[in-house]
mmCIF file of C-alpha atoms in Angstrom:
data_model
loop_
_atom_site.group_PDB
_atom_site.id
_atom_site.type_symbol
_atom_site.label_atom_id
_atom_site.label_comp_id
_atom_site.label_asym_id
_atom_site.label_seq_id
_atom_site.Cartn_x
_atom_site.Cartn_y
_atom_site.Cartn_z
ATOM 1 C CA UNK A 1 1.400 -15.987 -10.594
ATOM 2 C CA UNK A 2 5.127 -15.808 -9.598
ATOM 3 C CA UNK A 3 7.534 -18.113 -11.412
ATOM 4 C CA UNK A 4 9.097 -20.679 -8.731
ATOM 5 C CA UNK A 5 12.702 -20.542 -10.149
ATOM 6 C CA UNK A 6 15.647 -22.390 -8.580
ATOM 7 C CA UNK A 7 19.041 -23.259 -9.520
ATOM 8 C CA UNK A 8 19.187 -27.234 -9.921
ATOM 9 C CA UNK A 9 21.208 -28.045 -12.968
ATOM 10 C CA UNK A 10 24.297 -29.563 -11.031
ATOM 11 C CA UNK A 11 21.994 -31.544 -8.723
ATOM 12 C CA UNK A 12 19.238 -32.804 -11.122
ATOM 13 C CA UNK A 13 22.084 -34.333 -13.117
ATOM 14 C CA UNK A 14 22.396 -36.965 -10.327
ATOM 15 C CA UNK A 15 19.117 -38.203 -10.471
ATOM 16 C CA UNK A 16 17.754 -38.967 -13.836
ATOM 17 C CA UNK A 17 18.946 -35.889 -15.669
ATOM 18 C CA UNK A 18 15.630 -34.079 -16.241
ATOM 19 C CA UNK A 19 15.354 -30.242 -15.895
ATOM 20 C CA UNK A 20 12.995 -27.797 -17.136
ATOM 21 C CA UNK A 21 12.160 -23.968 -16.621
ATOM 22 C CA UNK A 22 8.899 -23.141 -14.739
ATOM 23 C CA UNK A 23 5.641 -22.971 -16.433
ATOM 24 C CA UNK A 24 3.439 -20.135 -16.421
ATOM 25 C CA UNK A 25 -0.065 -20.845 -17.731
ATOM 26 C CA UNK A 26 -3.046 -22.481 -16.806
ATOM 27 C CA UNK A 27 -3.205 -24.435 -13.370
ATOM 28 C CA UNK A 28 -4.275 -28.417 -13.414
ATOM 29 C CA UNK A 29 -7.551 -28.752 -11.534
ATOM 30 C CA UNK A 30 -5.900 -30.813 -8.675
ATOM 31 C CA UNK A 31 -4.403 -27.928 -6.872
ATOM 32 C CA UNK A 32 -3.897 -28.476 -3.492
ATOM 33 C CA UNK A 33 -5.737 -32.022 -3.644
ATOM 34 C CA UNK A 34 -3.509 -32.991 -0.424
ATOM 35 C CA UNK A 35 -4.902 -30.458 1.502
ATOM 36 C CA UNK A 36 -8.702 -30.566 0.715
ATOM 37 C CA UNK A 37 -9.363 -34.143 -0.310
ATOM 38 C CA UNK A 38 -7.230 -36.360 1.678
ATOM 39 C CA UNK A 39 -8.535 -39.958 0.936
ATOM 40 C CA UNK A 40 -9.044 -41.979 4.137
ATOM 41 C CA UNK A 41 -9.303 -45.724 3.409
ATOM 42 C CA UNK A 42 -11.877 -47.667 5.732
ATOM 43 C CA UNK A 43 -8.685 -49.671 7.086
ATOM 44 C CA UNK A 44 -7.063 -46.362 8.291
ATOM 45 C CA UNK A 45 -10.489 -45.155 9.857
ATOM 46 C CA UNK A 46 -10.897 -48.511 11.841
ATOM 47 C CA UNK A 47 -7.379 -48.475 13.476
ATOM 48 C CA UNK A 48 -7.015 -48.477 16.875
ATOM 49 C CA UNK A 49 -3.871 -47.265 19.009
ATOM 50 C CA UNK A 50 -1.020 -49.698 18.279
ATOM 51 C CA UNK A 51 -2.430 -51.224 15.383
ATOM 52 C CA UNK A 52 -1.391 -51.030 11.573
ATOM 53 C CA UNK A 53 -2.652 -51.962 8.219
ATOM 54 C CA UNK A 54 -1.576 -52.808 4.682
ATOM 55 C CA UNK A 55 -3.788 -50.285 2.510
ATOM 56 C CA UNK A 56 -4.920 -51.623 -0.929
ATOM 57 C CA UNK A 57 -3.737 -49.173 -3.545
ATOM 58 C CA UNK A 58 -6.282 -48.019 -6.033
ATOM 59 C CA UNK A 59 -6.678 -45.089 -8.662
ATOM 60 C CA UNK A 60 -7.733 -42.521 -5.937
ATOM 61 C CA UNK A 61 -4.628 -43.106 -3.903
ATOM 62 C CA UNK A 62 -2.401 -43.080 -6.980
ATOM 63 C CA UNK A 63 -4.160 -39.782 -8.046
ATOM 64 C CA UNK A 64 -3.605 -38.120 -4.642
ATOM 65 C CA UNK A 65 0.161 -39.237 -4.201
ATOM 66 C CA UNK A 66 0.931 -38.070 -7.482
ATOM 67 C CA UNK A 67 -0.290 -34.395 -6.768
ATOM 68 C CA UNK A 68 1.194 -34.510 -3.068
ATOM 69 C CA UNK A 69 4.733 -35.661 -4.664
ATOM 70 C CA UNK A 70 4.653 -33.069 -7.270
ATOM 71 C CA UNK A 71 3.260 -29.853 -5.252
ATOM 72 C CA UNK A 72 5.262 -30.903 -2.014
ATOM 73 C CA UNK A 73 8.491 -31.611 -4.194
ATOM 74 C CA UNK A 74 9.299 -34.873 -2.686
ATOM 75 C CA UNK A 75 12.119 -35.306 -5.552
ATOM 76 C CA UNK A 76 14.273 -33.034 -2.981
ATOM 77 C CA UNK A 77 13.186 -34.795 0.325
ATOM 78 C CA UNK A 78 16.581 -35.331 2.468
ATOM 79 C CA UNK A 79 17.355 -38.876 3.207
ATOM 80 C CA UNK A 80 17.449 -39.728 6.870
ATOM 81 C CA UNK A 81 16.276 -42.523 9.380
ATOM 82 C CA UNK A 82 13.802 -41.625 11.831
ATOM 83 C CA UNK A 83 15.273 -39.456 14.619
ATOM 84 C CA UNK A 84 18.363 -38.778 12.663
ATOM 85 C CA UNK A 85 17.371 -35.586 10.563
ATOM 86 C CA UNK A 86 19.889 -33.571 8.631
ATOM 87 C CA UNK A 87 21.194 -30.454 10.039
ATOM 88 C CA UNK A 88 22.397 -28.770 6.743
ATOM 89 C CA UNK A 89 20.469 -26.188 5.070
ATOM 90 C CA UNK A 90 21.161 -27.356 1.514
ATOM 91 C CA UNK A 91 19.243 -30.443 2.062
ATOM 92 C CA UNK A 92 15.982 -28.573 2.672
ATOM 93 C CA UNK A 93 16.828 -25.607 0.195
ATOM 94 C CA UNK A 94 14.953 -26.461 -2.870
ATOM 95 C CA UNK A 95 11.677 -27.548 -0.883
ATOM 96 C CA UNK A 96 11.870 -24.467 1.111
ATOM 97 C CA UNK A 97 12.025 -22.465 -2.125
ATOM 98 C CA UNK A 98 8.958 -24.018 -3.708
ATOM 99 C CA UNK A 99 6.686 -23.489 -0.266
ATOM 100 C CA UNK A 100 3.474 -21.979 -1.963
ATOM 101 C CA UNK A 101 3.445 -23.958 -4.958
ATOM 102 C CA UNK A 102 -0.038 -24.697 -5.764
ATOM 103 C CA UNK A 103 -0.406 -26.793 -8.885
ATOM 104 C CA UNK A 104 1.465 -27.080 -12.358
ATOM 105 C CA UNK A 105 1.377 -25.960 -15.727
ATOM 106 C CA UNK A 106 -1.322 -28.323 -17.444
ATOM 107 C CA UNK A 107 0.852 -28.474 -20.841
ATOM 108 C CA UNK A 108 4.308 -29.124 -19.222
ATOM 109 C CA UNK A 109 3.737 -30.255 -15.591
ATOM 110 C CA UNK A 110 6.094 -27.510 -14.283
ATOM 111 C CA UNK A 111 5.057 -26.124 -10.672
ATOM 112 C CA UNK A 112 3.546 -22.791 -10.635
ATOM 113 C CA UNK A 113 2.341 -20.396 -7.475
ATOM 114 C CA UNK A 114 2.919 -17.781 -5.158
ATOM 115 C CA UNK A 115 6.262 -17.750 -3.411
ATOM 116 C CA UNK A 116 5.918 -17.400 0.352
ATOM 117 C CA UNK A 117 9.067 -15.601 0.713
ATOM 118 C CA UNK A 118 10.355 -12.026 0.083
ATOM 119 C CA UNK A 119 11.893 -10.903 -2.982
ATOM 120 C CA UNK A 120 15.694 -10.103 -3.384
ATOM 121 C CA UNK A 121 15.690 -6.355 -4.246
ATOM 122 C CA UNK A 122 17.464 -4.745 -7.066
ATOM 123 C CA UNK A 123 21.209 -4.049 -6.495
ATOM 124 C CA UNK A 124 21.507 -6.385 -3.724
ATOM 125 C CA UNK A 125 24.960 -7.599 -3.167
ATOM 126 C CA UNK A 126 23.690 -11.144 -2.688
ATOM 127 C CA UNK A 127 21.561 -13.605 -4.865
ATOM 128 C CA UNK A 128 19.640 -12.624 -7.829
ATOM 129 C CA UNK A 129 17.152 -9.760 -7.985
ATOM 130 C CA UNK A 130 13.649 -11.192 -7.919
ATOM 131 C CA UNK A 131 14.548 -14.403 -6.510
ATOM 132 C CA UNK A 132 13.972 -15.617 -3.103
ATOM 133 C CA UNK A 133 15.093 -13.875 0.335
ATOM 134 C CA UNK A 134 14.526 -15.929 3.455
ATOM 135 C CA UNK A 135 15.472 -14.811 7.133
ATOM 136 C CA UNK A 136 17.418 -17.348 9.199
ATOM 137 C CA UNK A 137 14.412 -17.621 11.717
ATOM 138 C CA UNK A 138 11.988 -18.391 8.732
ATOM 139 C CA UNK A 139 14.135 -21.271 7.538
ATOM 140 C CA UNK A 140 14.469 -22.558 10.900
ATOM 141 C CA UNK A 141 10.404 -22.581 11.391
ATOM 142 C CA UNK A 142 9.629 -24.017 8.044
ATOM 143 C CA UNK A 143 12.174 -26.986 8.662
ATOM 144 C CA UNK A 144 10.809 -27.671 12.210
ATOM 145 C CA UNK A 145 7.202 -27.806 11.015
ATOM 146 C CA UNK A 146 8.206 -30.504 8.877
ATOM 147 C CA UNK A 147 11.236 -32.193 10.211
ATOM 148 C CA UNK A 148 10.855 -31.645 13.667
ATOM 149 C CA UNK A 149 13.587 -30.311 16.452
ATOM 150 C CA UNK A 150 16.251 -29.745 13.825
ATOM 151 C CA UNK A 151 19.013 -27.203 14.730
ATOM 152 C CA UNK A 152 20.407 -26.010 11.386
ATOM 153 C CA UNK A 153 23.853 -25.168 11.014
ATOM 154 C CA UNK A 154 23.513 -21.979 8.989
ATOM 155 C CA UNK A 155 26.353 -21.564 6.715
ATOM 156 C CA UNK A 156 27.804 -20.114 3.682
ATOM 157 C CA UNK A 157 27.130 -22.485 0.646
ATOM 158 C CA UNK A 158 30.499 -23.246 -1.099
ATOM 159 C CA UNK A 159 28.448 -24.664 -4.265
ATOM 160 C CA UNK A 160 26.972 -21.196 -4.716
ATOM 161 C CA UNK A 161 23.172 -22.441 -4.690
ATOM 162 C CA UNK A 162 22.647 -19.460 -2.307
ATOM 163 C CA UNK A 163 24.171 -16.538 -0.959
ATOM 164 C CA UNK A 164 24.136 -16.160 2.893
ATOM 165 C CA UNK A 165 24.746 -12.934 5.258
ATOM 166 C CA UNK A 166 24.462 -14.482 8.489
ATOM 167 C CA UNK A 167 20.916 -13.094 8.692
ATOM 168 C CA UNK A 168 19.224 -13.980 5.451
ATOM 169 C CA UNK A 169 19.689 -16.584 2.885
ATOM 170 C CA UNK A 170 19.491 -15.194 -0.910
ATOM 171 C CA UNK A 171 18.606 -17.480 -3.911
ATOM 172 C CA UNK A 172 20.086 -17.331 -7.428
ATOM 173 C CA UNK A 173 17.833 -17.344 -10.662
ATOM 174 C CA UNK A 174 18.146 -20.385 -12.861
ATOM 175 C CA UNK A 175 16.297 -23.434 -13.534
ATOM 176 C CA UNK A 176 13.426 -25.294 -11.884
ATOM 177 C CA UNK A 177 12.735 -28.875 -10.720
ATOM 178 C CA UNK A 178 11.634 -31.427 -13.664
ATOM 179 C CA UNK A 179 7.892 -32.406 -13.996
ATOM 180 C CA UNK A 180 7.676 -35.453 -11.439
ATOM 181 C CA UNK A 181 6.017 -38.754 -12.240
ATOM 182 C CA UNK A 182 5.599 -40.872 -9.105
ATOM 183 C CA UNK A 183 3.273 -43.814 -8.862
ATOM 184 C CA UNK A 184 2.211 -45.089 -5.542
ATOM 185 C CA UNK A 185 3.160 -48.840 -5.194
ATOM 186 C CA UNK A 186 2.695 -49.549 -1.613
ATOM 187 C CA UNK A 187 0.745 -48.068 1.293
ATOM 188 C CA UNK A 188 0.808 -48.906 5.154
ATOM 189 C CA UNK A 189 -0.933 -47.144 8.240
ATOM 190 C CA UNK A 190 -0.297 -47.314 11.934
ATOM 191 C CA UNK A 191 -2.023 -45.320 14.707
ATOM 192 C CA UNK A 192 0.633 -44.062 17.161
ATOM 193 C CA UNK A 193 -1.707 -42.842 20.012
ATOM 194 C CA UNK A 194 -4.140 -41.627 17.577
ATOM 195 C CA UNK A 195 -1.859 -40.119 15.004
ATOM 196 C CA UNK A 196 -2.141 -42.075 11.812
ATOM 197 C CA UNK A 197 1.582 -42.403 10.154
ATOM 198 C CA UNK A 198 1.645 -43.569 6.712
ATOM 199 C CA UNK A 199 4.544 -45.204 5.014
ATOM 200 C CA UNK A 200 4.558 -44.778 1.255
ATOM 201 C CA UNK A 201 6.403 -46.591 -1.282
ATOM 202 C CA UNK A 202 6.626 -44.777 -4.748
ATOM 203 C CA UNK A 203 8.326 -45.399 -8.060
ATOM 204 C CA UNK A 204 10.154 -42.535 -9.638
ATOM 205 C CA UNK A 205 9.626 -42.607 -13.808
ATOM 206 C CA UNK A 206 12.479 -40.878 -15.458
ATOM 207 C CA UNK A 207 10.602 -39.359 -18.398
ATOM 208 C CA UNK A 208 12.158 -36.396 -19.821
ATOM 209 C CA UNK A 209 9.401 -33.389 -20.827
ATOM 210 C CA UNK A 210 12.154 -32.096 -23.434
ATOM 211 C CA UNK A 211 11.265 -34.987 -25.545
ATOM 212 C CA UNK A 212 7.377 -34.791 -25.554
ATOM 213 C CA UNK A 213 5.271 -34.186 -28.575
ATOM 214 C CA UNK A 214 3.091 -31.011 -28.298
ATOM 215 C CA UNK A 215 0.361 -30.479 -30.873
ATOM 216 C CA UNK A 216 0.498 -27.012 -32.513
ATOM 217 C CA UNK A 217 -2.790 -25.454 -32.581
ATOM 218 C CA UNK A 218 -1.622 -23.440 -35.466
ATOM 219 C CA UNK A 219 -1.164 -26.647 -37.531
ATOM 220 C CA UNK A 220 -3.464 -28.725 -39.628
ATOM 221 C CA UNK A 221 -4.202 -32.145 -38.163
ATOM 222 C CA UNK A 222 -1.923 -33.601 -41.342
ATOM 223 C CA UNK A 223 0.832 -31.243 -40.224
ATOM 224 C CA UNK A 224 0.656 -32.347 -36.358
ATOM 225 C CA UNK A 225 0.839 -35.795 -37.655
ATOM 226 C CA UNK A 226 3.596 -35.461 -39.628
ATOM 227 C CA UNK A 227 5.663 -33.976 -36.653
ATOM 228 C CA UNK A 228 4.267 -36.488 -34.463
ATOM 229 C CA UNK A 229 5.392 -39.343 -36.912
ATOM 230 C CA UNK A 230 8.859 -37.496 -36.725
ATOM 231 C CA UNK A 231 8.964 -37.438 -32.677
ATOM 232 C CA UNK A 232 7.766 -41.008 -32.618
ATOM 233 C CA UNK A 233 10.602 -42.062 -34.874
ATOM 234 C CA UNK A 234 13.072 -41.028 -32.371
ATOM 235 C CA UNK A 235 11.157 -41.583 -29.066
ATOM 236 C CA UNK A 236 12.263 -43.958 -26.416
ATOM 237 C CA UNK A 237 10.128 -47.020 -25.711
ATOM 238 C CA UNK A 238 8.308 -45.417 -22.536
ATOM 239 C CA UNK A 239 7.092 -42.480 -24.498
ATOM 240 C CA UNK A 240 5.974 -44.742 -27.265
ATOM 241 C CA UNK A 241 3.861 -46.380 -24.924
ATOM 242 C CA UNK A 242 2.062 -43.283 -24.037
ATOM 243 C CA UNK A 243 2.030 -42.193 -27.652
ATOM 244 C CA UNK A 244 0.301 -45.488 -28.562
ATOM 245 C CA UNK A 245 -2.687 -45.247 -25.866
ATOM 246 C CA UNK A 246 -3.194 -41.534 -26.394
ATOM 247 C CA UNK A 247 -2.414 -41.009 -30.033
ATOM 248 C CA UNK A 248 -5.929 -39.038 -31.179
ATOM 249 C CA UNK A 249 -5.942 -37.073 -27.904
ATOM 250 C CA UNK A 250 -2.480 -35.784 -28.612
ATOM 251 C CA UNK A 251 -2.944 -35.102 -32.065
ATOM 252 C CA UNK A 252 -5.977 -32.971 -31.414
ATOM 253 C CA UNK A 253 -4.260 -31.252 -28.663
ATOM 254 C CA UNK A 254 -7.258 -32.811 -26.210
ATOM 255 C CA UNK A 255 -4.568 -33.908 -24.010
ATOM 256 C CA UNK A 256 -0.977 -33.187 -23.151
ATOM 257 C CA UNK A 257 1.857 -35.552 -22.560
ATOM 258 C CA UNK A 258 2.242 -34.668 -18.878
ATOM 259 C CA UNK A 259 -1.420 -35.257 -18.229
ATOM 260 C CA UNK A 260 -1.429 -38.421 -20.550
ATOM 261 C CA UNK A 261 1.317 -39.885 -18.174
ATOM 262 C CA UNK A 262 -0.336 -38.941 -15.178
ATOM 263 C CA UNK A 263 -3.609 -40.680 -16.294
ATOM 264 C CA UNK A 264 -1.840 -43.842 -16.953
ATOM 265 C CA UNK A 265 -0.100 -43.764 -13.563
ATOM 266 C CA UNK A 266 -3.655 -43.214 -11.905
ATOM 267 C CA UNK A 267 -4.761 -46.287 -13.754
ATOM 268 C CA UNK A 268 -1.857 -48.338 -12.838
ATOM 269 C CA UNK A 269 -0.805 -48.809 -16.693
ATOM 270 C CA UNK A 270 2.865 -48.207 -15.828
ATOM 271 C CA UNK A 271 4.473 -51.576 -17.103
ATOM 272 C CA UNK A 272 7.556 -50.383 -19.245
ATOM 273 C CA UNK A 273 7.706 -46.899 -17.806
ATOM 274 C CA UNK A 274 11.563 -45.782 -17.085
ATOM 275 C CA UNK A 275 11.876 -46.384 -13.392
ATOM 276 C CA UNK A 276 14.823 -44.341 -11.916
ATOM 277 C CA UNK A 277 14.685 -44.921 -8.341
ATOM 278 C CA UNK A 278 12.139 -45.841 -5.318
ATOM 279 C CA UNK A 279 11.542 -43.777 -2.360
ATOM 280 C CA UNK A 280 9.977 -44.955 0.948
ATOM 281 C CA UNK A 281 8.415 -41.875 3.204
ATOM 282 C CA UNK A 282 6.983 -41.975 6.659
ATOM 283 C CA UNK A 283 5.081 -39.161 7.771
ATOM 284 C CA UNK A 284 1.767 -37.860 9.185
ATOM 285 C CA UNK A 285 -0.362 -34.735 8.304
ATOM 286 C CA UNK A 286 -0.047 -32.088 10.864
ATOM 287 C CA UNK A 287 -4.082 -31.708 11.707
ATOM 288 C CA UNK A 288 -3.901 -28.153 12.110
ATOM 289 C CA UNK A 289 -1.744 -27.019 8.902
ATOM 290 C CA UNK A 290 -2.450 -30.309 6.454
ATOM 291 C CA UNK A 291 1.260 -30.146 5.903
ATOM 292 C CA UNK A 292 3.109 -33.497 5.764
ATOM 293 C CA UNK A 293 5.491 -34.046 8.838
ATOM 294 C CA UNK A 294 8.408 -36.364 7.728
ATOM 295 C CA UNK A 295 9.641 -39.087 10.250
ATOM 296 C CA UNK A 296 11.751 -41.171 7.901
ATOM 297 C CA UNK A 297 12.960 -40.910 4.139
ATOM 298 C CA UNK A 298 14.873 -43.853 2.130
ATOM 299 C CA UNK A 299 16.014 -43.953 -1.331
ATOM 300 C CA UNK A 300 16.590 -47.097 -3.441
ATOM 301 C CA UNK A 301 18.195 -46.414 -6.953
ATOM 302 C CA UNK A 302 17.161 -49.032 -9.563
ATOM 303 C CA UNK A 303 19.620 -50.206 -12.290
ATOM 304 C CA UNK A 304 18.334 -50.160 -15.967
#
């Protein structure tokens, strides 16, 4: 699998301050769950044109949205009112780079997959060798397939998130997006002339994967326990919640911290989790491609 690596250090510091480098080991087994196993609640199946319904949120939907948000990188969705999409390329840049993500590293939660784009060749005066190279027309097509009739204002980026020569965008090698921890808390659906439009409200939890305990399989249980207790001594309250529930599995290496958090989110056991912000996303699924088509995105910051 090619690494999905992108420069995010400046931007990520604005939201929760979590960064990581891309992982490259075994894939989580929920790959492409949003394409292959989209849950359709009975309330949705019964909707007639013009009708809407509040959907009860349970474990199946929380699991689906955890995967959807992470693999489709909802962290970087541009914020816009319906019919007022941004025409600024940088607003779509990071989601664009991650097109082709198929899952995540089972230990760290970092995205892995095959990039959809060309690689910057060695010796190029633009971007970093081996990173992504995207033609203007491909950039336009990608955005329009997911956000509608957007006429991007193609331009050089003064912040150096990418290079642009008028024909191609060139990426710079660097960090990657953090492991995302989102919980679906509310979901409504409406039937717009036969098209089901969803509005999802999600909590964004600010876990920092750099602080996680990882069992070392080369150490004894006693040695791992000593390291676990040292990590616990300096852990924040949210991490302690997870450590308490999954202590034995974490110590044995049976489960990773990332997977433990995912399981608690799926079960709705998130009281005390560090809420960074909420996002509300209105979208529908393209019936031909299975890709989300975004209609509106709101962000609500939370003071902790």
